[in-house]
XYZ file of C-alpha atoms in Angstrom:
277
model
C -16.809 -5.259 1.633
C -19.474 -5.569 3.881
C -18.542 -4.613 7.828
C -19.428 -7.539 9.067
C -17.367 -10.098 6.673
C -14.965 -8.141 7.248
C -15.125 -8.455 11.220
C -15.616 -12.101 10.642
C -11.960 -12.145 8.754
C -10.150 -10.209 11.441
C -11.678 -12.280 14.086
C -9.317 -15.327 12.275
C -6.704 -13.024 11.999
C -5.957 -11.758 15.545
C -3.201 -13.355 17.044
C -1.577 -14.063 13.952
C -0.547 -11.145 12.148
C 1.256 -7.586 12.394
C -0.916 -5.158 10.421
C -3.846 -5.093 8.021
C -3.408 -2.512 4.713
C -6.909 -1.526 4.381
C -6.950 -0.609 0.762
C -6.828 -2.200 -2.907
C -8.372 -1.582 -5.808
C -9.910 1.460 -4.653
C -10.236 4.575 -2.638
C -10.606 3.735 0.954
C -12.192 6.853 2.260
C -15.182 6.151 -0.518
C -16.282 3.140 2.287
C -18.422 4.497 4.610
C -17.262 1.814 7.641
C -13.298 2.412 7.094
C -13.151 4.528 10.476
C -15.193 1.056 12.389
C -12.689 -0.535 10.075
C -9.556 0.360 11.797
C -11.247 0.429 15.311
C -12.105 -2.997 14.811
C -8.654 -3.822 14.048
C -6.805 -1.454 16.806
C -9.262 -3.550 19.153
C -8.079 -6.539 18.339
C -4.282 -5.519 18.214
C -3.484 -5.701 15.157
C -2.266 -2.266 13.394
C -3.660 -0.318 10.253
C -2.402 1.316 7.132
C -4.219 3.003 4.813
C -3.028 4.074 1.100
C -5.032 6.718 -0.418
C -5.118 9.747 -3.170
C -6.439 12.267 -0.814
C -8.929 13.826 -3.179
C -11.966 12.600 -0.846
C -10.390 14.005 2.264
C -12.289 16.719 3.696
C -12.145 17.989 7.480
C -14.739 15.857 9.171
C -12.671 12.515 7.139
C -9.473 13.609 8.475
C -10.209 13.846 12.311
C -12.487 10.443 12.225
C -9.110 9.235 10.432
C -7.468 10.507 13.433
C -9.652 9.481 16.371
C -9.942 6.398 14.659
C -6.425 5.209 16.077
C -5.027 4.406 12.222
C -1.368 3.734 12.733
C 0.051 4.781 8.801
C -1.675 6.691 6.138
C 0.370 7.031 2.705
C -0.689 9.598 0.349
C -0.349 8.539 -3.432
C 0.989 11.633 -5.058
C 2.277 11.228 -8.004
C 4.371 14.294 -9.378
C 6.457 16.907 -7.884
C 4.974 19.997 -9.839
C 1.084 20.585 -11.271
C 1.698 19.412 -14.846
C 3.139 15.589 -13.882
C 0.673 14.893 -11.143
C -2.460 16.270 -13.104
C -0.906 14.124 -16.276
C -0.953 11.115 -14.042
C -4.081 11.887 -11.665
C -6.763 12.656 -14.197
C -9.571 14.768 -13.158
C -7.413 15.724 -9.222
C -6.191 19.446 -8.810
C -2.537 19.514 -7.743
C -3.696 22.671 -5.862
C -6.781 21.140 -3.978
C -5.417 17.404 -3.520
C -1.735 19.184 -1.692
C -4.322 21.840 0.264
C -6.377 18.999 1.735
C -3.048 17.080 2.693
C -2.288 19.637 4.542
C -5.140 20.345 6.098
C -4.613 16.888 7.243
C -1.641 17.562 9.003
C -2.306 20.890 10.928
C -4.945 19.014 12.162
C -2.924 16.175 13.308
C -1.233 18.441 14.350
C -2.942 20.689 16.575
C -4.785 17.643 18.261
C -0.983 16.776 19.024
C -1.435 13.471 17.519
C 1.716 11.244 17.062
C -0.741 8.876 14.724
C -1.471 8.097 11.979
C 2.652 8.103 10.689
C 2.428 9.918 7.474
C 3.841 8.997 4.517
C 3.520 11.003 0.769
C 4.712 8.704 -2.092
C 5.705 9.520 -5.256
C 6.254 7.265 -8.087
C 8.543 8.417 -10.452
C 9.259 6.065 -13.777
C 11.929 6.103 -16.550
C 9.170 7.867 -18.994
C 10.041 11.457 -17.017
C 11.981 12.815 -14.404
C 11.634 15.677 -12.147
C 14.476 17.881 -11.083
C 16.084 18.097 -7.405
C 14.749 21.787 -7.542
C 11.223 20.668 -8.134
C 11.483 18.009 -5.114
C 12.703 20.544 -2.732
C 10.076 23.676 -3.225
C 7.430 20.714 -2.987
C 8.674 20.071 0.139
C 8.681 23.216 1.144
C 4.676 23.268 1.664
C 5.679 20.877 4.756
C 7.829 22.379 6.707
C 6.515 22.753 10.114
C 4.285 20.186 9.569
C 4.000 16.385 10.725
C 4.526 14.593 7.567
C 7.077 11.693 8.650
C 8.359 10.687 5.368
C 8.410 11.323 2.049
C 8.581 7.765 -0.208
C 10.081 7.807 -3.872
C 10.092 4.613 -5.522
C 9.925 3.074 -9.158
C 7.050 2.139 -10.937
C 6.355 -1.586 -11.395
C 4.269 -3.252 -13.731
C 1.687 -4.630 -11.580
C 2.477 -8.367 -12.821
C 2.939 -7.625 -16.122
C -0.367 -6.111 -16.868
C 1.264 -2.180 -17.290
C 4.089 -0.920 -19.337
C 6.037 1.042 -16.859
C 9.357 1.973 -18.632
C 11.415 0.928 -15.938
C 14.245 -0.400 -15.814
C 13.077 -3.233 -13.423
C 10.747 -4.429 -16.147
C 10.427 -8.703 -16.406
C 11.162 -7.876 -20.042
C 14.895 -7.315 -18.841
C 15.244 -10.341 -16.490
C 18.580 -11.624 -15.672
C 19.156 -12.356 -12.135
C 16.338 -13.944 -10.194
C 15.410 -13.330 -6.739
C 12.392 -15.182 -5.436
C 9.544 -13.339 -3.830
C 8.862 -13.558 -0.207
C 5.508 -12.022 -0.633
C 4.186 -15.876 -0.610
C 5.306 -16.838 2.856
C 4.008 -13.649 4.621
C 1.184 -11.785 3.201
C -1.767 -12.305 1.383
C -4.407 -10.694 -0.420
C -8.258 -10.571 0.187
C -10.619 -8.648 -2.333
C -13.686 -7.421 -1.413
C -15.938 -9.908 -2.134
C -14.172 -12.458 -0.222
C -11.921 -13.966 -3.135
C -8.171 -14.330 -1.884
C -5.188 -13.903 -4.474
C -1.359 -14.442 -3.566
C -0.701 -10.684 -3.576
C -1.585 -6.962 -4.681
C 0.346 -7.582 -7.846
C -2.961 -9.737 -9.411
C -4.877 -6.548 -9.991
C -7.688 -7.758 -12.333
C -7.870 -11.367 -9.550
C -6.540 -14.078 -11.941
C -5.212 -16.303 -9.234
C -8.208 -16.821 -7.097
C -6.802 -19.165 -4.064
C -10.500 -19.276 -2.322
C -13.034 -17.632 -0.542
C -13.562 -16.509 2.617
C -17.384 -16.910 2.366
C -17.146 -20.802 2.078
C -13.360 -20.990 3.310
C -11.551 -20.189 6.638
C -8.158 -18.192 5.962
C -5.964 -21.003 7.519
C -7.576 -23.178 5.178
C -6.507 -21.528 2.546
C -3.093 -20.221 3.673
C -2.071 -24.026 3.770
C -4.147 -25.378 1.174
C -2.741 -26.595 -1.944
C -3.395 -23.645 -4.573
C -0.843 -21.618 -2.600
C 1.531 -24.514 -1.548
C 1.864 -24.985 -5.364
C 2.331 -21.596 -6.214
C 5.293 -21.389 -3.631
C 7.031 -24.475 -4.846
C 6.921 -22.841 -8.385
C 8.451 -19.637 -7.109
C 11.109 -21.898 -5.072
C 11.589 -24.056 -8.353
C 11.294 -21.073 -10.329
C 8.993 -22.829 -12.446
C 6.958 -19.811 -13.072
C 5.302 -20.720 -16.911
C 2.139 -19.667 -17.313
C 1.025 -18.103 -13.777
C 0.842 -14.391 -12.948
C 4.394 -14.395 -11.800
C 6.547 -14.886 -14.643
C 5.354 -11.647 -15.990
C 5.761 -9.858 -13.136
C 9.105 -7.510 -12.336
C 8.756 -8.425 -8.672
C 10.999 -11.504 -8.479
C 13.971 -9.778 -10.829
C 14.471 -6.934 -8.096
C 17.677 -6.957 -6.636
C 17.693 -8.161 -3.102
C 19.612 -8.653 0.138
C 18.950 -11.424 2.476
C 15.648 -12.342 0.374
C 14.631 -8.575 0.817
C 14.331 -6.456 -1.962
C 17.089 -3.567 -1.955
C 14.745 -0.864 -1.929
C 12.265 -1.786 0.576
C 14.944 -3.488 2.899
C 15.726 -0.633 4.843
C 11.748 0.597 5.120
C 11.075 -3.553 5.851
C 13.668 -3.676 8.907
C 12.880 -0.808 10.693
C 9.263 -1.370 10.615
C 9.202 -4.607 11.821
C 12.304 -4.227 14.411
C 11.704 -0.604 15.253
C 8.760 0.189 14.497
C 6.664 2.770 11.837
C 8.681 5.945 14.073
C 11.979 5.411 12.817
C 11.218 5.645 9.341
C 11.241 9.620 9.959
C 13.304 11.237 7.266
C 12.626 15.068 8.719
């Protein structure tokens, strides 16, 4: 996305929202602007997260990351031990991908930063399992070090376009819980194309564009307005969603069980008390 477009979105979206995940579909620290990115952003008070694999960190990255005032970065790290995570991450070096996370961190650490909050995920999946053992010696590279939290959560099937294995699967529906995801968030590619959420990987349920299109336009326009009455009516033939494992999570209080605790805090506490260590 261009720098200026994307200026020209969060100028309609100050005021109005919490935070802005700057990445989908992609590496963010390929984008030369992402550092202008989240200043742009912090500027206009609205706060940052970034998700990324780490392999394109390098020093200079990391401190621009720093000074640029990003509020959460995530590290997708898939695997516990060398053999799952280079099985999953083709082409990365367990060794060189963990060595520039932590490079990361001293360095966050000796500028005696308290941002960005930093998260490593791990995605784990019925197809293998990792022992307690192999969790705890990779945790062991961190000690001393400002990593906030460490994230393990199930794979999903990114609306039904992935076999995952899990035992979340649509394949297994039973009880449905209707996704929120509709009435609070909402995806914009990089061209300016706007989808209901990060679940429509390949962009099958184009709602507009921001190049001919203002976001409030089509927040309440009638593309999405349908696609919430279907979800409401759970009248989900033929869209995206009925394939997707999303809406058959168990929830509480319309909040799926395993991001409710994450959800809360962050939005009544704030990103700090999501510290595990």
């Amino acid at each position: 996305m261009e720098y200026y477009f994307f200026c020209k979105i969060v100028d309609q979206l100050a005021g109005y929202v919490n935070d802005v995940n700057l990445s989908h579909r992609g590496e963010s620290l390929f984008h030369p602007e992402i550092y202008r990115m989240v200043k742009y952003c912090s500027d206009k008070g609205i706060k940052t997260r970034i998700h990324s694999n780490a392999t394109q960190l390098n020093e200079e990255k990391s401190r621009k990351l720093i000074d640029s005032g990003l509020d959460l970065l995530s590290f997708s790290f898939d695997g516990f031990n060398k053999e799952t995570y280079e099985k999953i991450r083709v082409n990365a070096k367990f060794e060189e991908t963990l060595s520039k996370i932590t490079m990361f961190l001293k360095m966050k650490q000796k500028l005696g930063s308290k941002k960005p909050f930093t998260i490593i995920q791990v995605i784990i999946s019925d197809n293998y399992s990792e022992s307690s053992k192999n969790r705890d010696e990779f945790m062991k590279i961190f000690e001393n070090l400002p990593l906030d939290r460490l994230y393990v959560k199930e794979a999903h099937n990114w609306g039904g376009n992935m076999e995952t294995g899990t035992k979340c699967a649509a394949a297994k529906k039973g009880t449905f819980s209707m996704c929120t995801f509709l009435w609070y968030a909402i995806t914009i590619l990089w061209n300016g194309s706007v989808v209901p959420c990060p679940q429509d990987w390949f962009g099958k349920m184009v709602l507009g564009n921001l190049h001919n299109q203002s976001l409030k336009e089509i927040w309440n326009d009638s593309p999405v307005f349908n696609i919430r009455t279907r979800m409401v009516t759970q009248n989900l033939d033929g869209i995206l969603c009925e394939t997707c494992d999303r809406p058959w999570r168990k929830q509480v209080l319309g909040i799926p069980v395993e991001n409710a605790k994450t959800f809360l805090k962050e939005h009544v506490l704030g990103y700090s008390s999501l510290k595990t260590r």
